[in-house]
Coordinates of C-alpha atoms in Angstrom, one line a residue:
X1 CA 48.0 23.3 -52.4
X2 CA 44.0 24.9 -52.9
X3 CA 43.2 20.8 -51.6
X4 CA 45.2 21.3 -48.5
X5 CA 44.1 24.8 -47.7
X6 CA 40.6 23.3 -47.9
X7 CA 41.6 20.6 -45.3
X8 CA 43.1 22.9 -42.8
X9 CA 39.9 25.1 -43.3
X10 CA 37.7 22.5 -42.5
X11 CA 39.8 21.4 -39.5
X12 CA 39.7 25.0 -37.9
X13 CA 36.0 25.2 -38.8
X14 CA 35.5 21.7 -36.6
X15 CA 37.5 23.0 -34.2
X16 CA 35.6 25.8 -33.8
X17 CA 32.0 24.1 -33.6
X18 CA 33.8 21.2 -31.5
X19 CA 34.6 24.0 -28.3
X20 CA 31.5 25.3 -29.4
X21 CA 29.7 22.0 -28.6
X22 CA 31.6 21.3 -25.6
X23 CA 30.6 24.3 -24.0
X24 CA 27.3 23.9 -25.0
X25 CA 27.1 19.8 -23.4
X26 CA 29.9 19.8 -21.0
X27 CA 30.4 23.3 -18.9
X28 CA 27.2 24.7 -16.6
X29 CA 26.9 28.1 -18.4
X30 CA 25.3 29.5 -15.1
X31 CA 28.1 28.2 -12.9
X32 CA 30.3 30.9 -15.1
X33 CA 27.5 33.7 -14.8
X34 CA 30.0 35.9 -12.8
X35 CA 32.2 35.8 -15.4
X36 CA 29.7 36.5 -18.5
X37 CA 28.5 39.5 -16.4
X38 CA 32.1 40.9 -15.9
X39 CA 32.9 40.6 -19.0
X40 CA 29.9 42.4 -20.8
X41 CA 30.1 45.0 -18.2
X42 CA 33.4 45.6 -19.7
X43 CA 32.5 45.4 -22.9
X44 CA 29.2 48.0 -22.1
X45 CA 31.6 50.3 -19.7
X46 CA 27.9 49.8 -17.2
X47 CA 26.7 47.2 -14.6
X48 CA 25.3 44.0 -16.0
X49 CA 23.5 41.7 -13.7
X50 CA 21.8 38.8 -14.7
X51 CA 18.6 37.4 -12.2
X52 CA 17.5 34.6 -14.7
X53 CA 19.4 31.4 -15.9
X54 CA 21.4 31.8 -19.3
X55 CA 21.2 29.3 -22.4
X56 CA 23.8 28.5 -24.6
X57 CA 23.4 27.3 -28.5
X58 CA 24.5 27.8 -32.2
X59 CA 22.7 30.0 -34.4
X60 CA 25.5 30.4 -36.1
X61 CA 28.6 31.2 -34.0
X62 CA 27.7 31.3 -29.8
X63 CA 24.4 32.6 -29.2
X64 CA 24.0 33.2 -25.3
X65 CA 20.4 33.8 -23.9
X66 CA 20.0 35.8 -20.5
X67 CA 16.9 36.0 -18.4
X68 CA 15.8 39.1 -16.5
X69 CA 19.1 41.4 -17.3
X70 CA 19.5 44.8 -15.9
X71 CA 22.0 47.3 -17.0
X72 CA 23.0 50.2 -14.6
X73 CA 25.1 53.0 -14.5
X74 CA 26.1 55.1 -11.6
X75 CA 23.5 53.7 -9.6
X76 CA 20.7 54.3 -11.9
X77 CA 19.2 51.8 -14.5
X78 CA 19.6 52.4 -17.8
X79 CA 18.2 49.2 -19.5
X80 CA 16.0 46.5 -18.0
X81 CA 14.8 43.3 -20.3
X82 CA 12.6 40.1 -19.9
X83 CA 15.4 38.3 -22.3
X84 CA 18.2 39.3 -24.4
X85 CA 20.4 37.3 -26.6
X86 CA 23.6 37.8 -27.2
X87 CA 25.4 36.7 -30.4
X88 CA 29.1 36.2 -29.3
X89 CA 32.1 35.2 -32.0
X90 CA 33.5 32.0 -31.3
X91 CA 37.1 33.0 -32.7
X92 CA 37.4 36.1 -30.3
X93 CA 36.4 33.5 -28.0
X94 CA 39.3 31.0 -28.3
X95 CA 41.5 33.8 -27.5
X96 CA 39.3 35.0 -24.3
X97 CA 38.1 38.1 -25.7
X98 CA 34.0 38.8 -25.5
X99 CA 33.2 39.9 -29.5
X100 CA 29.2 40.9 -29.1
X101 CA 27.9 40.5 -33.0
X102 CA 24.1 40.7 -31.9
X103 CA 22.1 41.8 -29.6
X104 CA 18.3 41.2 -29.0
X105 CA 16.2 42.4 -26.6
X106 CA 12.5 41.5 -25.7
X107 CA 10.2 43.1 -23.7
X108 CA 12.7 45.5 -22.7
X109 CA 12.2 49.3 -21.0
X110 CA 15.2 51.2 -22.0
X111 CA 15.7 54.7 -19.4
X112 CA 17.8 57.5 -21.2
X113 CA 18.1 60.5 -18.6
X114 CA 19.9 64.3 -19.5
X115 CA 20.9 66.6 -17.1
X116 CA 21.0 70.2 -17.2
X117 CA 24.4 70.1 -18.4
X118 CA 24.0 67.8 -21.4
X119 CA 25.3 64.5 -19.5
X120 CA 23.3 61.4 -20.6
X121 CA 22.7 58.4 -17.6
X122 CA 24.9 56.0 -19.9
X123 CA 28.1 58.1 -20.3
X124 CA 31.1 57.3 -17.9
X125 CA 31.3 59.4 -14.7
X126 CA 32.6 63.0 -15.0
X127 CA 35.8 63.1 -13.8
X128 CA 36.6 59.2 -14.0
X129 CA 39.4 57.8 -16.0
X130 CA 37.6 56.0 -18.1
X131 CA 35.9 57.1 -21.6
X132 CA 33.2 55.6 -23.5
X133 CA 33.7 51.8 -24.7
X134 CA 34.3 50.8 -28.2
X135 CA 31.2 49.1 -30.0
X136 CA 31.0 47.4 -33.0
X137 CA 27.8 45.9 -33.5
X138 CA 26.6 44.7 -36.3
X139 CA 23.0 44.0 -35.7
X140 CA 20.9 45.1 -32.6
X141 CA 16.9 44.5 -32.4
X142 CA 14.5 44.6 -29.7
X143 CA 10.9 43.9 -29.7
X144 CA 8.0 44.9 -27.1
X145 CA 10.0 47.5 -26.1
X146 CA 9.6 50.7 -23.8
X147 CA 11.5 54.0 -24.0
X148 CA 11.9 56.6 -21.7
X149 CA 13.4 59.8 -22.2
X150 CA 13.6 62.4 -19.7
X151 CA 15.4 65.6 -20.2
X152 CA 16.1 67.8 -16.8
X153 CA 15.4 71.1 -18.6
X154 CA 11.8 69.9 -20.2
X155 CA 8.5 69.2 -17.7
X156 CA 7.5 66.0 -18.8
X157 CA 9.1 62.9 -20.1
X158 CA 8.8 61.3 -23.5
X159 CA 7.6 57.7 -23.4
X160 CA 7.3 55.5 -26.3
X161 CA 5.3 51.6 -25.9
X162 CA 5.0 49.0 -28.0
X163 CA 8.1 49.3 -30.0
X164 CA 10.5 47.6 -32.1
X165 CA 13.5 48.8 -33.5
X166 CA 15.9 47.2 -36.0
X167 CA 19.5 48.4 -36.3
X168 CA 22.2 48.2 -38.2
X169 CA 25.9 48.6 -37.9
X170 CA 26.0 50.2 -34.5
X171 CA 29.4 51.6 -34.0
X172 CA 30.8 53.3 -31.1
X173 CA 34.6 55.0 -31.0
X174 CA 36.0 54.1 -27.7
X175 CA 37.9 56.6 -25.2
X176 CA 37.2 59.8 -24.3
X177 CA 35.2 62.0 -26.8
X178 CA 33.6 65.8 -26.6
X179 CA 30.1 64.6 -27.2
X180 CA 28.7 60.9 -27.6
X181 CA 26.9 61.8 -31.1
X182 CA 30.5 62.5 -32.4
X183 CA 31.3 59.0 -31.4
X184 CA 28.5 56.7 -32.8
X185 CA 27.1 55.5 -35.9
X186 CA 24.0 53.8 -36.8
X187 CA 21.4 53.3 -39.0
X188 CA 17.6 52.1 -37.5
X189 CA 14.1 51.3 -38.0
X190 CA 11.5 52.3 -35.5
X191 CA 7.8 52.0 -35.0
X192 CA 5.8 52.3 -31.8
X193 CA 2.1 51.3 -31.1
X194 CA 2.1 54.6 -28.4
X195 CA 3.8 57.9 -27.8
X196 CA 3.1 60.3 -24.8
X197 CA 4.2 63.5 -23.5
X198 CA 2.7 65.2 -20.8
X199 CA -1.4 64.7 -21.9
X200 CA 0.0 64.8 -25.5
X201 CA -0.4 61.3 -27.1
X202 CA 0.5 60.0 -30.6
X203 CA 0.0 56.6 -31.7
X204 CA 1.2 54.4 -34.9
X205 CA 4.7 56.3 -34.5
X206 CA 7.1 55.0 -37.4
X207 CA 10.9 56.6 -39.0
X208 CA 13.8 56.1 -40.4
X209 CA 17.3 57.2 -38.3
X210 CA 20.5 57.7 -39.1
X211 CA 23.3 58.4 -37.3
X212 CA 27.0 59.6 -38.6
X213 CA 29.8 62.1 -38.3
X214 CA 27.6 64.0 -35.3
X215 CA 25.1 64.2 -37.5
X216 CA 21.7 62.7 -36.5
X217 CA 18.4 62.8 -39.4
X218 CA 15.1 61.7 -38.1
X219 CA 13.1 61.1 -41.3
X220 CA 10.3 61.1 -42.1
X221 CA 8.4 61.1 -39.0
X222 CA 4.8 59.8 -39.8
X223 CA 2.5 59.4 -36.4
X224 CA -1.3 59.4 -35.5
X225 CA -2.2 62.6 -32.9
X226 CA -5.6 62.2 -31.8
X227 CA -7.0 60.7 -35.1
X228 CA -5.1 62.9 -37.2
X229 CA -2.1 62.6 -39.5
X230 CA 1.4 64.5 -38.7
X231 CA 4.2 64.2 -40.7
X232 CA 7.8 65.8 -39.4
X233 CA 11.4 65.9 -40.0
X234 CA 14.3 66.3 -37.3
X235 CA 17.7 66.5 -37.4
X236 CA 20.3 67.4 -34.7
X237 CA 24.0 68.1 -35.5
X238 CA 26.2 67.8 -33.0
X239 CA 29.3 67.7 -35.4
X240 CA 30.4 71.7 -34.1
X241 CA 31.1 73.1 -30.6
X242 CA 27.6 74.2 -30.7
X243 CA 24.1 71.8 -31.1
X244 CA 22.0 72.7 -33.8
X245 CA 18.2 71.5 -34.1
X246 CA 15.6 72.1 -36.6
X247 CA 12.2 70.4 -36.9
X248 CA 9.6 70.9 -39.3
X249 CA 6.0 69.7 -40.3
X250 CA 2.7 69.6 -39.8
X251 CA -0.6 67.8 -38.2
X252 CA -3.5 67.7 -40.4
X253 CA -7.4 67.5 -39.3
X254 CA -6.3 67.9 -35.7
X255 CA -9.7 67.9 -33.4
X256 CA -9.4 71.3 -31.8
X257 CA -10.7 69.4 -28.2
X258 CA -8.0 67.3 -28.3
X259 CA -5.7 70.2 -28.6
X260 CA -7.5 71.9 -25.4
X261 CA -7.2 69.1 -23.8
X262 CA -3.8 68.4 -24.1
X263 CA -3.3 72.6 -23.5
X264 CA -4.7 72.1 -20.2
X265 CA -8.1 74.0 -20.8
X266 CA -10.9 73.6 -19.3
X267 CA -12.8 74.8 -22.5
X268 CA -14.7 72.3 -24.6
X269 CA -14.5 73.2 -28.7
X270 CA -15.4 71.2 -31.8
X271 CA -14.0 71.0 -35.2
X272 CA -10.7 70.3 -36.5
X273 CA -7.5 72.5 -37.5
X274 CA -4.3 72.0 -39.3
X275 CA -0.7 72.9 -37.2
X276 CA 2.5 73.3 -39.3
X277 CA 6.1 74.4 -37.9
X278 CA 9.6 75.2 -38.9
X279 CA 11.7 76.0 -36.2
X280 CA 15.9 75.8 -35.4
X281 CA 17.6 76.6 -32.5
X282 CA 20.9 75.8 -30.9
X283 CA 22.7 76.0 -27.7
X284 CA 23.8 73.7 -25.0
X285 CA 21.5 75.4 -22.0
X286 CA 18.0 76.0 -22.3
X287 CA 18.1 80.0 -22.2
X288 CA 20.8 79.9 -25.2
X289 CA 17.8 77.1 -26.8
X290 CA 15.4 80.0 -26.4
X291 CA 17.4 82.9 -27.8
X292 CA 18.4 81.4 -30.5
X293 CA 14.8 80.1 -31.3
X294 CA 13.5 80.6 -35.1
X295 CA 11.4 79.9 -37.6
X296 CA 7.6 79.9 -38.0
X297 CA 4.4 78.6 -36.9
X298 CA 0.6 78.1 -38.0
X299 CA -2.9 77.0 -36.6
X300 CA -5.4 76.9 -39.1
X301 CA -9.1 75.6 -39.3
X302 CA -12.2 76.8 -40.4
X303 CA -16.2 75.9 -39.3
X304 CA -14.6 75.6 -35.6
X305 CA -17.6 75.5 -32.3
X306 CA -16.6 77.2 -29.0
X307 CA -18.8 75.9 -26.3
X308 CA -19.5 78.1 -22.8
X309 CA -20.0 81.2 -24.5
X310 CA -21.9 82.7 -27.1
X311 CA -19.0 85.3 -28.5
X312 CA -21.3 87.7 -30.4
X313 CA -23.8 88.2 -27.3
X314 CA -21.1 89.1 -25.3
X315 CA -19.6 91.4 -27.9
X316 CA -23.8 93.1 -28.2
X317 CA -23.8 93.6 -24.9
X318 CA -20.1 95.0 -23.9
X319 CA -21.2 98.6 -24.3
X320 CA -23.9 97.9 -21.0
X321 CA -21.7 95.7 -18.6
X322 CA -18.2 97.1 -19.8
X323 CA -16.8 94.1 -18.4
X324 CA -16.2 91.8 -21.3
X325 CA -12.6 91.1 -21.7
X326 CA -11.3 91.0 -25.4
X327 CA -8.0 89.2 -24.0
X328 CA -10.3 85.9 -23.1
X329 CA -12.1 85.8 -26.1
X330 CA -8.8 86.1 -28.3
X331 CA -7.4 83.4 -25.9
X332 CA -9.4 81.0 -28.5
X333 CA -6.1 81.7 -30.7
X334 CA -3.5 83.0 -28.9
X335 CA -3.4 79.4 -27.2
X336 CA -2.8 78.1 -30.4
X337 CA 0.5 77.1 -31.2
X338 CA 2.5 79.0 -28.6
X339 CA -0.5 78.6 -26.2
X340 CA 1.7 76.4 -23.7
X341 CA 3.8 79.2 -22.4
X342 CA -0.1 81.0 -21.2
X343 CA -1.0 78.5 -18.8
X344 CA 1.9 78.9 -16.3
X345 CA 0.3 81.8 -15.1
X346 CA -3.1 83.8 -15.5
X347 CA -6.7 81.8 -16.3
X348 CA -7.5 82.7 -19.6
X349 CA -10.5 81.0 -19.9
X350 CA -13.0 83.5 -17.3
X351 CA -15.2 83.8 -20.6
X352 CA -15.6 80.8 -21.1
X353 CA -16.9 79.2 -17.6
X354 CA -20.6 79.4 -17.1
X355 CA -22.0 82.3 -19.5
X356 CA -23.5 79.6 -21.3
X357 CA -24.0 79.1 -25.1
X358 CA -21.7 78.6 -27.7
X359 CA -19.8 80.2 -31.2
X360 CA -19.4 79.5 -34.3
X361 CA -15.9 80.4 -35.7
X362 CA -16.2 80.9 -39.5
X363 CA -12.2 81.1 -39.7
X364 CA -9.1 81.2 -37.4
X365 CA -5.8 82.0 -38.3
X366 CA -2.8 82.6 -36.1
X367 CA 0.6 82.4 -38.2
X368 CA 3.8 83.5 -35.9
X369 CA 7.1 84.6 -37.0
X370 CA 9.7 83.3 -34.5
X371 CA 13.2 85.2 -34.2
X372 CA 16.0 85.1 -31.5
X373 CA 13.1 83.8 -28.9
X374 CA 10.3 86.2 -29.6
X375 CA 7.4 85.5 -31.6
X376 CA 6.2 88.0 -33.5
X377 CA 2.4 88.1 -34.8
X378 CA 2.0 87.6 -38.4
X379 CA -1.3 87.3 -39.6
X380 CA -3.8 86.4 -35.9
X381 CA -7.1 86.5 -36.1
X382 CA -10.6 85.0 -36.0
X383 CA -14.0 85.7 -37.5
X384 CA -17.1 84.6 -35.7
X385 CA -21.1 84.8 -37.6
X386 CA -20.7 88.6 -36.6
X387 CA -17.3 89.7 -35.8
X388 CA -13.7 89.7 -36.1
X389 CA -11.1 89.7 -33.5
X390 CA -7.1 90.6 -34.3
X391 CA -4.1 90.7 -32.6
X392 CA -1.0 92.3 -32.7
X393 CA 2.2 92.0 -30.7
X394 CA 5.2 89.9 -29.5
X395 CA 5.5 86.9 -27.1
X396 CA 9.3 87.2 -25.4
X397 CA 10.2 83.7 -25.0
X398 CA 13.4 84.3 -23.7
X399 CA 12.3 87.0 -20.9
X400 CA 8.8 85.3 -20.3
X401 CA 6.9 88.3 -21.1
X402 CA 4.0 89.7 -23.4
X403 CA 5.4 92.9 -25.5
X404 CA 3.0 95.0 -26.3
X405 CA 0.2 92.4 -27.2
X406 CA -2.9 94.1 -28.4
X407 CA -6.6 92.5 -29.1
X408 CA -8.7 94.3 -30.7
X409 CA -12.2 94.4 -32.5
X410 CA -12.5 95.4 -36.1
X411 CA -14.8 96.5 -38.3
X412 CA -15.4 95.3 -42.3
X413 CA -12.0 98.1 -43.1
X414 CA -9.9 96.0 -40.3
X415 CA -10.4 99.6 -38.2
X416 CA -9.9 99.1 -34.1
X417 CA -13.8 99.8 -32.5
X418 CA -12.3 98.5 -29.6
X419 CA -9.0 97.5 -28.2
X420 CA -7.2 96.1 -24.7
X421 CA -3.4 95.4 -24.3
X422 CA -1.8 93.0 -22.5
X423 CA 1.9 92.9 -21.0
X424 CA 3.8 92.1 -18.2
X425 CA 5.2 88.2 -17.7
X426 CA 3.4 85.4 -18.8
X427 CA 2.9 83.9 -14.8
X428 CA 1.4 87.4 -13.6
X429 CA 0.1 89.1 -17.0
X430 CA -0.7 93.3 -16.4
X431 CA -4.1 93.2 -18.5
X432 CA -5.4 96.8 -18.7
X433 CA -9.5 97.5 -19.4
X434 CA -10.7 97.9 -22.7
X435 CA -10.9 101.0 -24.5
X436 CA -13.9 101.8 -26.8
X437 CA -12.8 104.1 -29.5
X438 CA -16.1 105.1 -30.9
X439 CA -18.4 106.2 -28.5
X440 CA -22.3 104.5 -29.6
X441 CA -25.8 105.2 -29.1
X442 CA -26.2 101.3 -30.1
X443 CA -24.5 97.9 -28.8
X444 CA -20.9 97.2 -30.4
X445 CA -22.3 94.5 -32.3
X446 CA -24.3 96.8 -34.1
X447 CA -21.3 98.8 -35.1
X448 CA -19.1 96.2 -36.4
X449 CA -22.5 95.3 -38.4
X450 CA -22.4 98.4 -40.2
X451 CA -18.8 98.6 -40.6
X452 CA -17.9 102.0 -42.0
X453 CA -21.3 103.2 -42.5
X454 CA -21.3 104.9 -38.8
X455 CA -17.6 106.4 -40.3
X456 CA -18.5 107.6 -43.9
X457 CA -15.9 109.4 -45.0
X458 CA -13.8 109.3 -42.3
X459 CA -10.1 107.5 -42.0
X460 CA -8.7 105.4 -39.7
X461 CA -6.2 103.8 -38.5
X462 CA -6.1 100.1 -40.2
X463 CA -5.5 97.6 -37.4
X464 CA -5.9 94.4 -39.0
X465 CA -5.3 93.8 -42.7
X466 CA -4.7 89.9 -42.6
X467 CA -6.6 86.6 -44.7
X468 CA -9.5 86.6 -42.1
X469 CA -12.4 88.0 -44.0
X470 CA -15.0 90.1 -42.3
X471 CA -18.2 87.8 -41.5
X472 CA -21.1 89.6 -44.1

């Protein structure tokens, strides 16, 4: 009996590689392209067109090789490639039915587009009979590939070059389904050579993905950002009604002109910082994203050089022009980590254009407390050779606005000398004069000198009381 099981084995098996072989010798596989493209676009649920000729061989089991593919849906590409080959079960075959086992991809640019309301380019049509299609794929690679994701409620799209990707038992529940992360499964290697966002770019871009039960954990992030090292977790769990995100990590040695640069200011600075965040949020629309915004976040550095202007001259000589603004020179660090949302609107840079020279910050620190889309001031401040700036004060996120944002100049106690409030909306900021406390027969620099000599006995009001040590 085992002897004659054996011999019917081997007779399916060379039956098998015999259609096999005659397809491969004896049919024109491009004579039947219309047929391979209707029947992956079925498989897919989108558009597959082939420009290029298509190969057939064994490697094992059916492997089909397609030339200039392009995969569209609802008009739009979603996934354009130089070659792909398709692994195809022969059994499945016998019986007419398209099995995809692999699928590789070279020199590939795959498009992934959201809309306001959460719809990705690749789902079916709303409205249309149709759900998503059932995957099962076992192995999926691609190599020199380009990513594109653009997101209708962020500014810039994220774009990834260079990349290769190795995945493993891709999985996709057919039919119609609340959310697609509900549906699929996976688990992936990725590394890119580039990664951009706006003038943001990150290079040597490398993690670990894995998708399951709505559940999708980006880990660990590790990337190059303008020579310096960031390592960051993600995860997104789509498994309730209600998204959740949370991301956390940190950059270290970032060059602080990089971070100008990428800010959008015109400022030139030297010297290098260190960035850390933890934030969650959740929400399907981008004002429930913001409300529900928490968390933390830090820019650090120390030994810092701010070009155009030399801080402490300007500080000497406020008391004679009365037109130094203490909201431009605490711009330095208020366009830190939450800096982005300050250059919609109003220039906070007049300091820094053309008055010449340059400061030396001995220490910056700006630490934010983020709850429910406003960020609340934690420890913000900044020490140059002869002075120390605070701030104080919420950013509103959610209604755009400054609330009650305070600079001020303090003395060795951390008493205001001088102070100037900011508030209104962050496009068209209401930025009232500054108001000298202490009236002086010298220049303010020589009062923040003497610290509380000039009080002696006197109280005050403490306005800063943070890590930022007075300068001696």
């Amino acid at each position: 009996m085992a002897r004659l099981f054996k011999i019917i084995s081997l007779a399916v098996v060379g039956l098998l590689a015999a259609t096999a072989l005659g397809m491969l010798f004896f049919v024109d596989a491009n004579a039947h392209k219309p047929r391979l493209e209707a029947a992956v676009s079925k498989a897919l649920g989108m558009q597959l067109t082939i420009a290029g000729p298509v190969g057939l061989s064994l490697a094992p089991g059916l492997l089909v090789t397609l030339a200039d593919v392009q995969v569209r849906n609802r008009g739009a590409d979603v996934v354009t490639a130089r070659q792909a080959r398709l692994g195809i079960g022969l059994l499945p075959l016998l019986t007419g039915e398209v099995r995809i086992t692999s699928l590789a991809l070279d020199q590939a640019r795959v498009m992934v587009a959201r809309d306001r309301d959460g719809h990705f380019n690749f789902e079916p049509a709303r409205g249309a009979a149709a759900g998503l299609p059932a995957l099962d794929w076992p192995r999926v690679s691609l190599s020199n590939t380009a990513f594109v994701y653009a997101d209708a409620r962020m500014a810039h799209p994220i774009e990834a070059d260079g990349c290769r990707v190795a995945m493993q038992g891709l999985r996709l529940s057919g039919g119609a389904q609340a959310s697609l992360m509900q549906a699929v499964s996976f688990g992936a290697e990725v590394s890119c050579a580039a990664l951009r966002r706006g003038a943001g770019k990150f290079a040597g871009l490398k993690f670990s993905a894995e998708a399951q039960g709505g559940v999708l954990q980006i880990k660990p992030i590790t990337l190059l950002a303008f020579d310096a090292k960031g390592a960051w977790r993600v995860s997104a769990d789509y498994s309730a009604a209600v998204p959740r995100y949370a991301l956390e990590g940190s950059f270290t040695q970032l060059p602080i002109d990089e971070l100008f640069k990428a800010l959008a200011l015109k400022q030139t600075a030297a010297g290098r910082v260190d960035l850390s965040a933890t934030l969650s949020l959740q929400g399907k629309t981008e004002n429930a994203l913001r409300q529900s915004l928490a968390g933390r976040v830090s820019l650090r550095g120390k030994d810092l050089t701010l070009n155009g202007s030399d801080l402490d001259q300007a500080f000497a000589r406020f008391e004679a022009s009365q037109s130094f603004s203490l909201i431009d020179a605490g711009a330095f660090f208020i366009v830190g980590p939450l800096g982005l949302v300050l250059t919609k609107g109003y220039d906070f840079a007049n300091l820094y254009q053309g008055s010449g020279g340059s400061s030396r910050i001995q220490t910056l620190v700006s630490d934010w407390k983020l709850e429910r889309g406003v960020a609340q001031a934690q420890d913000v401040a900044m020490a140059t050779q002869a002075n120390r700036v605070a701030l104080q004060g919420r950013l509103d996120f959610v209604g755009e606005r400054f609330d009650a944002v305070t600079m001020a100049l303090v003395d060795a106690k951390g008493c205001a000398r001088l102070k100037q409030k900011v508030g209104g909306s962050f496009r068209q900021p209401e930025v009232e004069k500054p108001n000298l406390l202490v009236s002086l027969a010298g220049p303010a620099l020589g009062l923040l000198k003497k610290g509380g000599e000039l009080l002696l006995g006197q109280e005050c009001e403490v306005f800063y009381a943070g890590s930022v040590a007075a300068p001696p």
